[in-house]
Phi, psi and omega in degrees: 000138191231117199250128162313128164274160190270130161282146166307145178294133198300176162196187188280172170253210191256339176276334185284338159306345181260347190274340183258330156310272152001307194277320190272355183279319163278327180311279196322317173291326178288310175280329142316304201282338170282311181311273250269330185279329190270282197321310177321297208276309167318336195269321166313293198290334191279318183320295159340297171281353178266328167292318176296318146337296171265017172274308207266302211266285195313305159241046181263310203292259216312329180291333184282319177284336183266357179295323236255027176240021183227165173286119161209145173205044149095348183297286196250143158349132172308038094090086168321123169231013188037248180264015181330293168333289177276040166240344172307289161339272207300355160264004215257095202278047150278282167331316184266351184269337190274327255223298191283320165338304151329312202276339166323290192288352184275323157337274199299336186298286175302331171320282203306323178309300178293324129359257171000286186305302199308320167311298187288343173273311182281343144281332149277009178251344198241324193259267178261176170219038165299098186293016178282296166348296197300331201289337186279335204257357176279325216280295198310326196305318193303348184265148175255161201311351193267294167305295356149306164329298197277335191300300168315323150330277236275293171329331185245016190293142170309321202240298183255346182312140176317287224309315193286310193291351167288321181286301196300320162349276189290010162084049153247180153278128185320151173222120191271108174312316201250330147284020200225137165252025177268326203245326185311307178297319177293323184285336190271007185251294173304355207260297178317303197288328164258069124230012175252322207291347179273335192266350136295344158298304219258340135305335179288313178294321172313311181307275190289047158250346179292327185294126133348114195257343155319343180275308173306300189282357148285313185292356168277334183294301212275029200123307197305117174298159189288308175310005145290281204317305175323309161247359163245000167264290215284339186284326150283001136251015176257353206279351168264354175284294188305334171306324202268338182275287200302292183338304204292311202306293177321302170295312164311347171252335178282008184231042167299166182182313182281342192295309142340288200303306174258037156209353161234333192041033172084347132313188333284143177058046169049044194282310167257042171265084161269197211277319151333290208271332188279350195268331194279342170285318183299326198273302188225000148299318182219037184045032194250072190280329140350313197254349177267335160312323188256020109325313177271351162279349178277338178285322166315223172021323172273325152354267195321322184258333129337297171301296151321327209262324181322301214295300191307309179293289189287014154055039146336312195259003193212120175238171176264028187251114190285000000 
């Protein structure tokens, strides 16, 4: 019986095991040495904006929270007082009447706005995608909020404004839009609103050019009308864009201010004295820059938990396109 042998396993011979040994020692070194050149040259392009981040935000932010434990009023040395400020605050019934003023205006403000956009985005994704359109529904944004302000001012003055003089036409009675404390907060939320809402469209529309247009055209095969579609495609695969357009609109709306400054100054009878406008008053109105700090960590602090509590109900971070 003849039992077949085995050969031994081949194997390298010993310098060439040392010249490949040798070869991956430089490759791995030759590729360290690019990480680390890619690592530079990223810490060069991010340095700008990183510098700027702890110049403008990080630290004025850290300066604000230790202000906002001191007497200070721009004169003299800060004065330690520990939670004075905020007891000052939480008694202070200005602050909370300024506090509801806000959530007025941040209400109507995000209602109609997000509504709005939200219309204008689905109509230039479902009827047209012209960019002349997109450029036109863009056009109010390019202004800035001071302009945009004053412009409005002039348009709604009771006595010369067109606006009024357009009502007073059609046989009503003039209406001070901006001098009534019933119609000021809603005119200064609508005022906001056609200059944010195209810029807030074209994000939403960025959102649905994102959908699969294979999904609309099964659901026109099996039936579906567009108010079906609508809400059983688009609303639910648009629900992570749209998370991120409210987060931004709500912070960006509790911290309206120049729109205010020049068409009301927080008038009439502190009808628009939001919080914005009541902290720059404590601040550079009356130097109580201590106590407009811890206003402004409070406004923080509701920001912050706002924001957290949006992401987690609309599931922000998780979308359903699969």
């Amino acid at each position: 019986m003849t039992i077949a042998s085995s050969s031994p396993p081949s194997r390298l011979p010993l310098g060439d095991a040392k010249g490949a040994g040798t070869d991956r020692r430089t490759a791995r070194r030759a590729t360290a040495r690019e990480e680390r050149g890619d690592g530079r040259l990223a810490a060069v392009f991010i340095a700008p904006a990183l510098l700027g981040f702890l110049v403008f935000l990080l630290w004025p932010t850290l300066r604000g929270v230790y202000l906002s434990f001191t007497r200070f009023n721009l004169l003299t040395p800060a004065e330690w007082v520990g939670l004075d400020n905020y007891v000052r605050m939480v008694h202070d019934p200005i602050f909370w009447d300024s506090m509801g003023v806000t959530v007025e205006y941040v209400v109507i403000n995000i209602g109609v706005q997000t509504v709005s956009a939200l219309a204008i985005a689905v109509l230039l994704q479902r009827l047209t995608q012209s960019a002349v359109l997109r450029g036109i529904v863009l056009t109010p944004y390019l202004m800035s909020n001071v302009v945009a302000g004053i412009v409005w001012l002039w348009i709604l003055d009771t006595q010369l404004g067109i606006g009024n003089e357009i009502i007073a036409g059609l046989g009503f009675d003039r209406i001070p839009f901006l001098a009534d404390e019933t119609w000021a907060i809603p005119t200064i939320a609508l005022i906001n609103v056609w200059r944010h809402v195209g810029y807030t469209a074209l994000l939403l529309f960025a959102g649905l050019m994102a959908i699969p247009n294979d999904m609309y055209e099964a659901a026109k095969v099996d039936g579906a009308s567009e108010w079906r579609m609508f809400w059983r495609i688009t609303m639910p695969l648009l629900r992570p864009v749209l998370a991120v357009v409210l987060i931004m609109t709500v912070i960006g709306s509790f911290q309206v201010f120049d729109t205010v400054a020049v068409t009301t100054a927080g008038g009439p009878a502190n009808a628009t004295n939001v919080l914005q406008f009541y902290i720059y008053g404590a601040a550079f109105g009356r130097f109580q820059f201590g106590y407009a700090s811890a206003m402004s960590v409070a406004l923080l602090v509701v920001l912050s938990a706002i924001t957290v509590l949006q992401y987690r109900l609309t599931r922000a971070g998780r979308s359903d396109l699969g």
